[in-house]
Structure formats: C-alpha cells, structure tokens
Coordinates of C-alpha atoms in Angstrom, one line a residue:
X232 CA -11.2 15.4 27.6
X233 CA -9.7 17.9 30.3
X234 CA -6.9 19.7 28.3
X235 CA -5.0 20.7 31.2
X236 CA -4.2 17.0 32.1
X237 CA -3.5 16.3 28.7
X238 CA -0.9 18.9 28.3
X239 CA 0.7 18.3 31.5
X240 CA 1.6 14.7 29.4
X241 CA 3.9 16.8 27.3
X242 CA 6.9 17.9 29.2
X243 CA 8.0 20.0 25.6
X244 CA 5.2 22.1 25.6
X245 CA 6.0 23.9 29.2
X246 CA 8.9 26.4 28.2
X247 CA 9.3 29.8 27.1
X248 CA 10.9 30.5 23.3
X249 CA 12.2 34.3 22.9
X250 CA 10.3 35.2 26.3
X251 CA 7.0 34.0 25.5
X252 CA 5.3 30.2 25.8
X253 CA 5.6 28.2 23.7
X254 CA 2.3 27.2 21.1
X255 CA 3.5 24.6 18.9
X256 CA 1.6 23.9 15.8
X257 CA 3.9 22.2 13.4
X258 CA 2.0 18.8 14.7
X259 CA 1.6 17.5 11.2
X260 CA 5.5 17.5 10.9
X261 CA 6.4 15.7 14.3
X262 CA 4.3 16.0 17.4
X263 CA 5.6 16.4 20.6
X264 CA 5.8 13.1 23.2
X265 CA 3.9 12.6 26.3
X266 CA 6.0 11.6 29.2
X267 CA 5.0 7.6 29.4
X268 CA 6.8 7.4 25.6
X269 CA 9.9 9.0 27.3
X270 CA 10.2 7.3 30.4
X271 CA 9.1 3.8 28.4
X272 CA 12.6 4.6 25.8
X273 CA 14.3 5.5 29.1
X274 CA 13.4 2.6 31.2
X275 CA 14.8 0.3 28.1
X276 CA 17.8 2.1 28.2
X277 CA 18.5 2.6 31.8
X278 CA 17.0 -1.5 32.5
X279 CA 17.2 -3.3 29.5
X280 CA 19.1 -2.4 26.9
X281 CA 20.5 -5.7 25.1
X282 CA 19.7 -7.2 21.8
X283 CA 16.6 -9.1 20.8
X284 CA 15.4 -12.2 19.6
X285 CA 18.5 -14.3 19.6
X286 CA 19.6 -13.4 23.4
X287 CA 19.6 -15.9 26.2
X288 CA 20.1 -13.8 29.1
X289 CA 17.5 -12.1 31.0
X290 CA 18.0 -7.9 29.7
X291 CA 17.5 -9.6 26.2
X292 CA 14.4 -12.0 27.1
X293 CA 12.5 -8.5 28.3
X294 CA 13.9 -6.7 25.5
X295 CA 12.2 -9.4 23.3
X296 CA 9.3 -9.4 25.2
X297 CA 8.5 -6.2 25.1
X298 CA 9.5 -5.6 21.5
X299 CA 6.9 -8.4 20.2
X300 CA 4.3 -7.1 22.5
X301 CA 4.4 -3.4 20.8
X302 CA 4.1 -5.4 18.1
X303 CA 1.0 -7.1 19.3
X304 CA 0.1 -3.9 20.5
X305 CA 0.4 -1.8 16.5
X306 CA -1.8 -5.3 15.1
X307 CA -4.7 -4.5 17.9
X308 CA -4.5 -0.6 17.2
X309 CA -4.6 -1.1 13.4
X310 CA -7.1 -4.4 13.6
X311 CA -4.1 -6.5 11.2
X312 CA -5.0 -10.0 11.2
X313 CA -1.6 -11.1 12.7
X314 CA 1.4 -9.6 14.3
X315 CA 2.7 -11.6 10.7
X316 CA 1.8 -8.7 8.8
X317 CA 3.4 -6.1 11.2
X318 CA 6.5 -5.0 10.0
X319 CA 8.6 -2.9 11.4
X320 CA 10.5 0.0 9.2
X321 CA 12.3 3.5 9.7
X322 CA 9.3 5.2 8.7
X323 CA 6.0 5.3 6.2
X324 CA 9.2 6.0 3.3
X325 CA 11.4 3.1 4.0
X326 CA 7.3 1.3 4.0
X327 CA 6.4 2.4 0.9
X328 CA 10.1 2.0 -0.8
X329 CA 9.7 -1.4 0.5
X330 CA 6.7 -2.0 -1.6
X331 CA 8.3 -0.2 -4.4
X332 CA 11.2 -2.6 -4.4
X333 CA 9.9 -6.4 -3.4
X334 CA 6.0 -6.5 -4.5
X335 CA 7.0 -4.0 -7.4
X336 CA 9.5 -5.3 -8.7
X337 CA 7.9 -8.8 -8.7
X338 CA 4.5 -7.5 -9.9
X339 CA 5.0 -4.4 -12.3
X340 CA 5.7 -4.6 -16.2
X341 CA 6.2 -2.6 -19.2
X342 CA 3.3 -0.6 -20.1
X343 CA 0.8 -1.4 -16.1
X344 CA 0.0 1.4 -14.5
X345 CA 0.3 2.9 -11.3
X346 CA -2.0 5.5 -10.0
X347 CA -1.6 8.0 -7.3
X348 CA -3.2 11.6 -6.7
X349 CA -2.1 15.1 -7.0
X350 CA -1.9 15.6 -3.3
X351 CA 0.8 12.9 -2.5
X352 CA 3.5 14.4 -0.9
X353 CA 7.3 13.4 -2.2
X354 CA 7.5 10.3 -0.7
X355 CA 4.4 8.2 -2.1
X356 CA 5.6 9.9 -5.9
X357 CA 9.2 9.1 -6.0
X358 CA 9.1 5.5 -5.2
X359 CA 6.5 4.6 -8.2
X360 CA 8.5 7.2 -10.6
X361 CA 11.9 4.8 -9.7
X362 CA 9.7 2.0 -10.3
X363 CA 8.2 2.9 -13.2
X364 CA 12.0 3.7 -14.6
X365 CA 12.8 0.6 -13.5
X366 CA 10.0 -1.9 -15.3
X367 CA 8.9 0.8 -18.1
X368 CA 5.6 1.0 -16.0
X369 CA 3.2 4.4 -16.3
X370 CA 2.7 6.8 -13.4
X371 CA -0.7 8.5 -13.5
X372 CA -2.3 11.1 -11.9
X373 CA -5.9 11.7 -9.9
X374 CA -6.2 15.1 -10.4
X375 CA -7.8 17.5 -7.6
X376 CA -10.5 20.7 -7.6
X377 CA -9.6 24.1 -6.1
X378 CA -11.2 22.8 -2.4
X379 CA -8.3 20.4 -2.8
X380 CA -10.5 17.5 -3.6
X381 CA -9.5 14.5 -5.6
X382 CA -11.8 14.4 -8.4
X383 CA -13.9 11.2 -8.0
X384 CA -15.0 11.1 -11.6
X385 CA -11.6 11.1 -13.0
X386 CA -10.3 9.0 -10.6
X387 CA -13.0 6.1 -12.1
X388 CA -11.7 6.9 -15.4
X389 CA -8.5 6.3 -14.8
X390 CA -9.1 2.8 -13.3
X391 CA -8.2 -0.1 -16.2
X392 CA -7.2 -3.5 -16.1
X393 CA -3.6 -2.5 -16.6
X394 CA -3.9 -0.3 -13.0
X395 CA -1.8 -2.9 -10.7
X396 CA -1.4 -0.6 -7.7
X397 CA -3.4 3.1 -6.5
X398 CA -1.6 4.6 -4.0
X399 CA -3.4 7.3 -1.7
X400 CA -3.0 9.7 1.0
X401 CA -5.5 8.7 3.7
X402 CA -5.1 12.7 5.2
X403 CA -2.8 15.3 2.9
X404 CA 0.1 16.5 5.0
X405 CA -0.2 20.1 3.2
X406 CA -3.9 20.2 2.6
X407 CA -5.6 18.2 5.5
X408 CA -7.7 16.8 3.4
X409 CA -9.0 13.3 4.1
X410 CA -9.8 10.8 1.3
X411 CA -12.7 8.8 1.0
X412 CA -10.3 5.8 1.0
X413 CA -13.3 3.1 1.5
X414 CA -15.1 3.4 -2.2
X415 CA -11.8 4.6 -3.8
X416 CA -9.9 0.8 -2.4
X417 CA -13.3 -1.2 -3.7
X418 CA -12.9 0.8 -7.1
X419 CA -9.8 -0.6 -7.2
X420 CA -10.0 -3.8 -6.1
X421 CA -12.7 -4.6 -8.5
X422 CA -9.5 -4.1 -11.5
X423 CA -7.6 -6.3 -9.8
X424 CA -5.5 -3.4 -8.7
X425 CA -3.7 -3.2 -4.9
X426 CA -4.0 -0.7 -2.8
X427 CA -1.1 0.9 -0.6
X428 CA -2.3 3.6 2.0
X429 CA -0.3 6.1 3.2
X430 CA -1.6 7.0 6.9
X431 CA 1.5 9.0 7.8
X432 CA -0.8 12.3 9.0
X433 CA -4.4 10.1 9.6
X434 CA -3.2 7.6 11.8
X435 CA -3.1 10.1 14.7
X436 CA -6.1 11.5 14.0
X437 CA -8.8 9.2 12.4
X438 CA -9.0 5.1 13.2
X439 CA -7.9 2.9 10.4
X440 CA -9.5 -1.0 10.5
X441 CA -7.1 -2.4 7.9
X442 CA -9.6 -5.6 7.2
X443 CA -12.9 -3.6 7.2
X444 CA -11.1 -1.4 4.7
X445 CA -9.7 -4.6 3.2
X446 CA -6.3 -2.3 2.8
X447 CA -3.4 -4.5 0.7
X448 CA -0.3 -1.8 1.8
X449 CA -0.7 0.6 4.9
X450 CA 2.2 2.7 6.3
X451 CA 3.1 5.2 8.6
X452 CA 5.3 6.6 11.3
X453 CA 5.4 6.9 15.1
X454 CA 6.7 10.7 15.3
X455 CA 3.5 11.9 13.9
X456 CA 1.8 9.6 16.5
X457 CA 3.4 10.9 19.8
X458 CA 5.8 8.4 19.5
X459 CA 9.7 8.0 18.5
X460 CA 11.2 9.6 15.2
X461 CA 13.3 6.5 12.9
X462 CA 10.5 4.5 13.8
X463 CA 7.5 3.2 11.8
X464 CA 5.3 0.0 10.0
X465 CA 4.5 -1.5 6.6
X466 CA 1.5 -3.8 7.5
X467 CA 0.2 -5.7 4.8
X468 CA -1.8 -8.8 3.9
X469 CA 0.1 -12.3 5.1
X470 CA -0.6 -13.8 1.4
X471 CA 1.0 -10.7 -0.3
X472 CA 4.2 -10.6 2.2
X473 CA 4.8 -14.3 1.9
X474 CA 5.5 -14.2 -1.9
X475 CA 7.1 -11.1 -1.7
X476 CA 11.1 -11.5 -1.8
X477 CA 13.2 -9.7 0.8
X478 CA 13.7 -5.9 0.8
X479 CA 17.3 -6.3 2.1
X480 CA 19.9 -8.7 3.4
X481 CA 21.4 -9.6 6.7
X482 CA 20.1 -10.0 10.3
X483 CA 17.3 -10.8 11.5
X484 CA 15.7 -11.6 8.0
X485 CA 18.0 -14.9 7.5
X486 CA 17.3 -18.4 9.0
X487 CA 20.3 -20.4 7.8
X488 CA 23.4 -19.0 5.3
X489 CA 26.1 -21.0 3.5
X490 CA 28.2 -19.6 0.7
X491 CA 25.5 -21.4 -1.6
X492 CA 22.6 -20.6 -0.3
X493 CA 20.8 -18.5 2.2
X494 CA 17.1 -19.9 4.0
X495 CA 15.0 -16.5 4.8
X496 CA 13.4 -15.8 7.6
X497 CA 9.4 -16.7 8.1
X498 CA 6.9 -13.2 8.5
X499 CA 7.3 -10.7 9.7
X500 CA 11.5 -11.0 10.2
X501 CA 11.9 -12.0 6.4
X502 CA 11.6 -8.1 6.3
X503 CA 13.4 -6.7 9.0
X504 CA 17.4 -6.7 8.3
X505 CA 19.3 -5.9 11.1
X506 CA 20.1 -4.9 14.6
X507 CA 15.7 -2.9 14.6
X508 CA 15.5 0.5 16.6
X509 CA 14.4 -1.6 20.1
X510 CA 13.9 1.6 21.9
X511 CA 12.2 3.2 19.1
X512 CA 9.7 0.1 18.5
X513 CA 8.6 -0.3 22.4
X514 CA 8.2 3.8 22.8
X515 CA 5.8 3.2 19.4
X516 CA 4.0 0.7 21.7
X517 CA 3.6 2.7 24.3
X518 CA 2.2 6.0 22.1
X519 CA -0.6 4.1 20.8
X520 CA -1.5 2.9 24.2
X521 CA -1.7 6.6 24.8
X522 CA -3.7 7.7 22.2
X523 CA -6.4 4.3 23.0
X524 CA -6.2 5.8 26.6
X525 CA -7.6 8.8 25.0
X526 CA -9.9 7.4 22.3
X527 CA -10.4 8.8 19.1
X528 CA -13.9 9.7 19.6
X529 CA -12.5 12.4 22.2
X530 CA -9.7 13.0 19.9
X531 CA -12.1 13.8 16.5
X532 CA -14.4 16.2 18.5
X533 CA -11.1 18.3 19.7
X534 CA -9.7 18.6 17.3
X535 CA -12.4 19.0 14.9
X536 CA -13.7 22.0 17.6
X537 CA -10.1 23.6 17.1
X538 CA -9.9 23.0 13.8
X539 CA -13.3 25.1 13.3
X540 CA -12.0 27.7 15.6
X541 CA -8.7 28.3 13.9
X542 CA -10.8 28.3 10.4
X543 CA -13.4 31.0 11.3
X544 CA -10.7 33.0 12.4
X545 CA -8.5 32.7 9.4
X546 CA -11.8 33.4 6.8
X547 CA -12.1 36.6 8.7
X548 CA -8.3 37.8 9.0
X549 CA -7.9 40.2 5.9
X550 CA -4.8 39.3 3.6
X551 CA -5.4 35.4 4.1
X552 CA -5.9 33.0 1.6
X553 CA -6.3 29.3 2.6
X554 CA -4.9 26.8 0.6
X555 CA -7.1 23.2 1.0
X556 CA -10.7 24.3 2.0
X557 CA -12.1 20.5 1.2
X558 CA -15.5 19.4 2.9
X559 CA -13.6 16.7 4.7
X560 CA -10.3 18.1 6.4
X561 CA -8.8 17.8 9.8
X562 CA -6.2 19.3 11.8
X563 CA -4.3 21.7 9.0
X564 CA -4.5 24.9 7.9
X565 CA -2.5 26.0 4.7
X566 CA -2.6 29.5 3.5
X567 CA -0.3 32.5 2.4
X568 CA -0.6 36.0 3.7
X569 CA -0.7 39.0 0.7
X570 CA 3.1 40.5 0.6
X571 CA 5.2 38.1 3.0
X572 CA 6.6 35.0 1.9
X573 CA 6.0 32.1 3.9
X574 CA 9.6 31.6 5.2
X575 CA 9.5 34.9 6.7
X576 CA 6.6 34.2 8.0
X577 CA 7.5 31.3 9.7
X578 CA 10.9 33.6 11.4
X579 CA 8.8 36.3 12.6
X580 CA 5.6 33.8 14.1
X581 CA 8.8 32.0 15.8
X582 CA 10.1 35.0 17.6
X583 CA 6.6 35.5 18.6
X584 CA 7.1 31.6 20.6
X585 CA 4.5 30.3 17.7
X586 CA 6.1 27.6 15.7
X587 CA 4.8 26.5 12.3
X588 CA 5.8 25.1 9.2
X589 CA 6.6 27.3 6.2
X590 CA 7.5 25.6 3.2
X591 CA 6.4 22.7 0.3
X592 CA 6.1 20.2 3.1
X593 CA 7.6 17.8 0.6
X594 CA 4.4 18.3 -1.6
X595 CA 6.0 20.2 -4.5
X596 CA 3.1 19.2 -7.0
X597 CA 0.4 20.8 -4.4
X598 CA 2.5 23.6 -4.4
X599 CA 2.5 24.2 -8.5
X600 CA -1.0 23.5 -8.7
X601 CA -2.1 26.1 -6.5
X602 CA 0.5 28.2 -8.1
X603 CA 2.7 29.2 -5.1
X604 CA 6.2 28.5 -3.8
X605 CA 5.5 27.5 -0.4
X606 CA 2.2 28.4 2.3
X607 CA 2.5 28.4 6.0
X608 CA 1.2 25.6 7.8
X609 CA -0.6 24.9 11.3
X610 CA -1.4 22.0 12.4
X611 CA -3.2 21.1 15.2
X612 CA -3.0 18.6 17.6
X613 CA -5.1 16.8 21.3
X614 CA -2.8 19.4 23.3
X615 CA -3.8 22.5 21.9
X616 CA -6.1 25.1 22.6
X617 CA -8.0 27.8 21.2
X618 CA -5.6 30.4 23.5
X619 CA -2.8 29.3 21.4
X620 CA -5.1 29.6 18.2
X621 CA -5.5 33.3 19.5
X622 CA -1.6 33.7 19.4
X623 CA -1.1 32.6 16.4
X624 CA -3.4 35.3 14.5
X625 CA -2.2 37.5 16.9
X626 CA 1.4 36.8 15.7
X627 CA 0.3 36.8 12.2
X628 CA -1.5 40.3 12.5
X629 CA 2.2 41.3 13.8
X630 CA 3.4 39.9 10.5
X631 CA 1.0 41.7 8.5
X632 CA 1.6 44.8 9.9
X633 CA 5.7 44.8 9.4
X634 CA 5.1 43.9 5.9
X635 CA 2.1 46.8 5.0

C-alpha cells in the first residue's frame, strides 16, 4: 500500500486547521471520502439526476441502472445470497429499528428474551428496550471484563430457549474491540435464537461473509465506509424478509392500492418506502469498490501497524489511561488523561489541527462501567500515518502541560 497515493484519494485531508495540517482521527465517527465517491454523487447529479425504477426516459433508466448495480455491488462485497436481501436504509439505526419493528413485533412475546452486550452503543439498546415495552419481552445483558471483553462464559449462561434474538457489536465504536461473532451466532443458533449484527465500525475494517457466518440481521452505514452519510443496508436472510411485514408505507414498497386493499411490493422494495437517497446509494457503490480496490488484507496490516504504533506510544505517555485494552481490537484508542476532561481535550488537540472525538460516543453504558463521563477517542483509518500519530501525542503532551 503506498500511503501517499492513498491520501492523495482524499481531497479533505489536504488543508490547514488553525495554521497547521490537518490529522484527522475521528474515523470511527465518519471517515473522510476519496474523490471517485465525490465525483460518482456528482456525475449523478450533474448527468442523471431523475427518479428510479418507474421512469421511462433515459436520465431515469441510468439512474435505475446504476442504483441496482450498487446494489449488486453491497450483495458481492458482503457475499448475501441475493440482491433480495439487500435493503437499502438511512443507516445501521433505521436497519436495526427496522428489525425492532417488522420481525419483532411479529416474533417477540411476553416473557422471550433478547440479549445484547454491555458494549452496544445507543443504537443496538434502544430499539430492543422499545420493543421489549412494547411485547413485555426481557432485555439482558452480556457483561464485559476490564480489557473490555465480553465474558464468553456468561454469555453461554444467558442463552435459553426463551432467547429469540442476540444482538452484537461486530467492532465497539468506543472500545475497538472485535467480537468473536462466529461461535457467539452458532451459540445462538443452536437455541433457536436470531442473530442481528451490527457492522457499523467492522465493515470498514474487517470482511464480513454473511452466509459463512450464517448471519440472520446485518447492518451498517456508508459514512464509516468512505462512502455517503443518510445512507446505509439491512441485509438479511430472503426467508426471514419475506414473512416479515412492511416497516413503512408508501412508494416504492407498494404494487397495487385501492381504498380496500393495498398489494406490497416483492424483496427487497417491500422495504424501501419512498423517493431512496439515489445519490447516496450509487456513491455507497462506488466506496466499496474502493475499498476491494484496496483489499482488506492491505487494509488489516495498516492499520493493525498504526494501531500498534499509536498503542506503544500511549502505554508510555505518563497521565494516560486507556480505556478497551482487549486482545482483539482494531483501529480505536479510548483513554482519559489525569486532570483534563475529555471535552477540553478534544478543544485544545483541535487548535493543534488534530481532530478527535471526545465524548460517550453514544455508549453511555461503556461509559458507567468504566466509571467515567466521557474518554477521548482516536480512531484510525487506511490514510493515516504514524507522522500524524506523532501529532497527536505531541498535542496531547501540550494538553498535559496547560492542565499540570
């Protein structure tokens, strides 16, 4: 991987913020895009722009066209079975809240269970607490070790005939953590229980083979992906979509409406109401064709090299305390420095031109386990280097030194 070409892709990451260049690590909040996404939105806007699917002119036809081939395109990258299980959402929340509402609701009674971990961050929680409000369901809880673990042991424990979904963080957003999503979905499986996936931080960074996995629910976004924000997938098995009802009403998801009656859509439209985000879905297309450009064999050993980099460097800073020092991690480092609070922090690095996330990063329950308000967060991504690794202690040794 030469990291000069790479970085030349990102047209964001060549400018200057309070006189010095900018190093952005705030990666596992939105990465920056590479110029093919941008000129691929552009083109559709400047040459194509026109509704899809029902259009018979010619801007619509390559509209169409080029919408159902980033959809071909998300099936290939994720190994779905069929673009029939590629849906197309607003995001990995709108996916899961999907779930939440149309297999849920179908599927979850008083008194089933539905586990998820300690380290899901707000949106893989809130949707299963609704739910459970909703049907009188129970919400339980994998706990996690120090490291920021999940506890395996426990985790088998919890497991019961009455467990109807487990829903997991592939990759924690504010640990970087990765579960060991294979054993925990054949755990679960084996109590009849479906599994929904949440890849919004792993799908950039680690490859995801939804039938080897033999995943029920997988969802994530395109902004963490170099791709467009307002813009993400639900795929999930053909068998569970096709008794599922719809989500919501009008649009594409409808083949035929009287005042009596309305005849829904077949897969995937039954689930996509509405004029979709064109742009948004054809940029996604193009992203991932980036990132196979690359290959996630080059991808792991970067950022896996950075990732090592940035943690020596962070054992040896005095004042330091990581937060999330599991075995298997990638791309994050958490941690709160002695006597500044992490939104000050987060000012001061910025005025240095480093940009990172200070905060709960929508993890509130990571945040009261480890017994802290917020931590700073950097997050690493293909385009960084270990220069900009050097800036950010060096901002952060600024920061100490202001506060002493």
């Amino acid at each position: 991987m030469n990291i000069d070409n790479i970085r030349n892709d990102f047209p964001t990451l060549h400018q200057e913020v309070f006189g010095h260049p900018l190093v952005y690590l705030d990666n596992a909040a939105t990465t920056q895009k590479p110029q093919c996404v941008i000129d691929t939105i552009k083109h559709y806007y400047e040459k194509d722009n026109s509704n899809i699917h029902r259009g018979v002119h010619s801007l619509s036809e390559r509209a169409t066209k080029n919408y159902e081939a980033a959809r071909e395109t998300i099936r290939s990258f994720f190994n779905a079975k069929s673009t029939k299980e590629v849906i197309f959402t607003r995001g990995t929340t709108e996916s899961i809240n999907l779930v939440a509402s149309s297999w849920g609701n179908q599927n979850i009674g008083k008194d089933d269970e539905i586990l998820i971990s300690h380290m899901e961050h707000h949106s893989n929680i809130v949707p299963w607490q609704m739910l459970c409000e909703r049907t009188g369901a129970k919400l339980k809880i994998i706990p996690m070790n120090e490291a920021g673990e999940l506890d395996l042991n426990a985790y088998t424990a919890l497991l019961s005939v009455r467990t109807k979904l487990v829903g997991i963080v592939h990759m924690s957003n504010a640990l970087g953590t990765i579960n060991p999503i294979e054993g925990m979905i054949k755990q679960a499986h084996e109590v009849g229980a479906k599994v929904l996936i949440d890849g919004a931080q792993a799908a950039a960074h680690i490859e995801t083979d939804i039938q080897a996995l033999n995943i029920d629910f997988y969802a994530t976004s395109a902004h963490k992906m170099y791709g467009p924000t307002g813009v993400g997938v639900l795929i999930a098995k053909e068998e569970l979509l096709n008794v599922m009802p719809p989500y919501q009403g009008g649009g594409d998801m409808i083949l035929m409406v009287t005042f009596e009656k309305t005849q829904y859509n077949e897969l995937p439209h039954k689930f996509e109401a509405g004029t979709p985000n064109i742009a948004g879905v054809i940029g996604f297309g193009a992203a991932l064709k980036y990132i196979q450009d690359i290959g996630f064999t080059a991808i792991k050993k970067r950022e896996k090299k950075l990732l090592d980099y940035a943690t020596k460097k962070a054992q040896a800073f005095e004042g330091l305390r990581q937060i999330g020092t599991a075995k298997h991690k990638a791309c994050v480092l958490s941690f709160v420095l002695d006597g500044v609070h992490p939104h000050d922090l987060g000012t001061i690095l910025d005025r240095e031109g480093v940009a990172i996330r200070a905060g709960h990063h929508c993890a509130m329950p990571v945040m009261q386990f480890y017994k802290v308000p917020a931590t700073a967060r950097a997050s690493f991504s293909i385009y960084n280097t270990e220069a900009e690794v050097d800036a950010l202690f060096e901002a952060l040794a600024k920061a100490r030194d202001m506060f002493a």
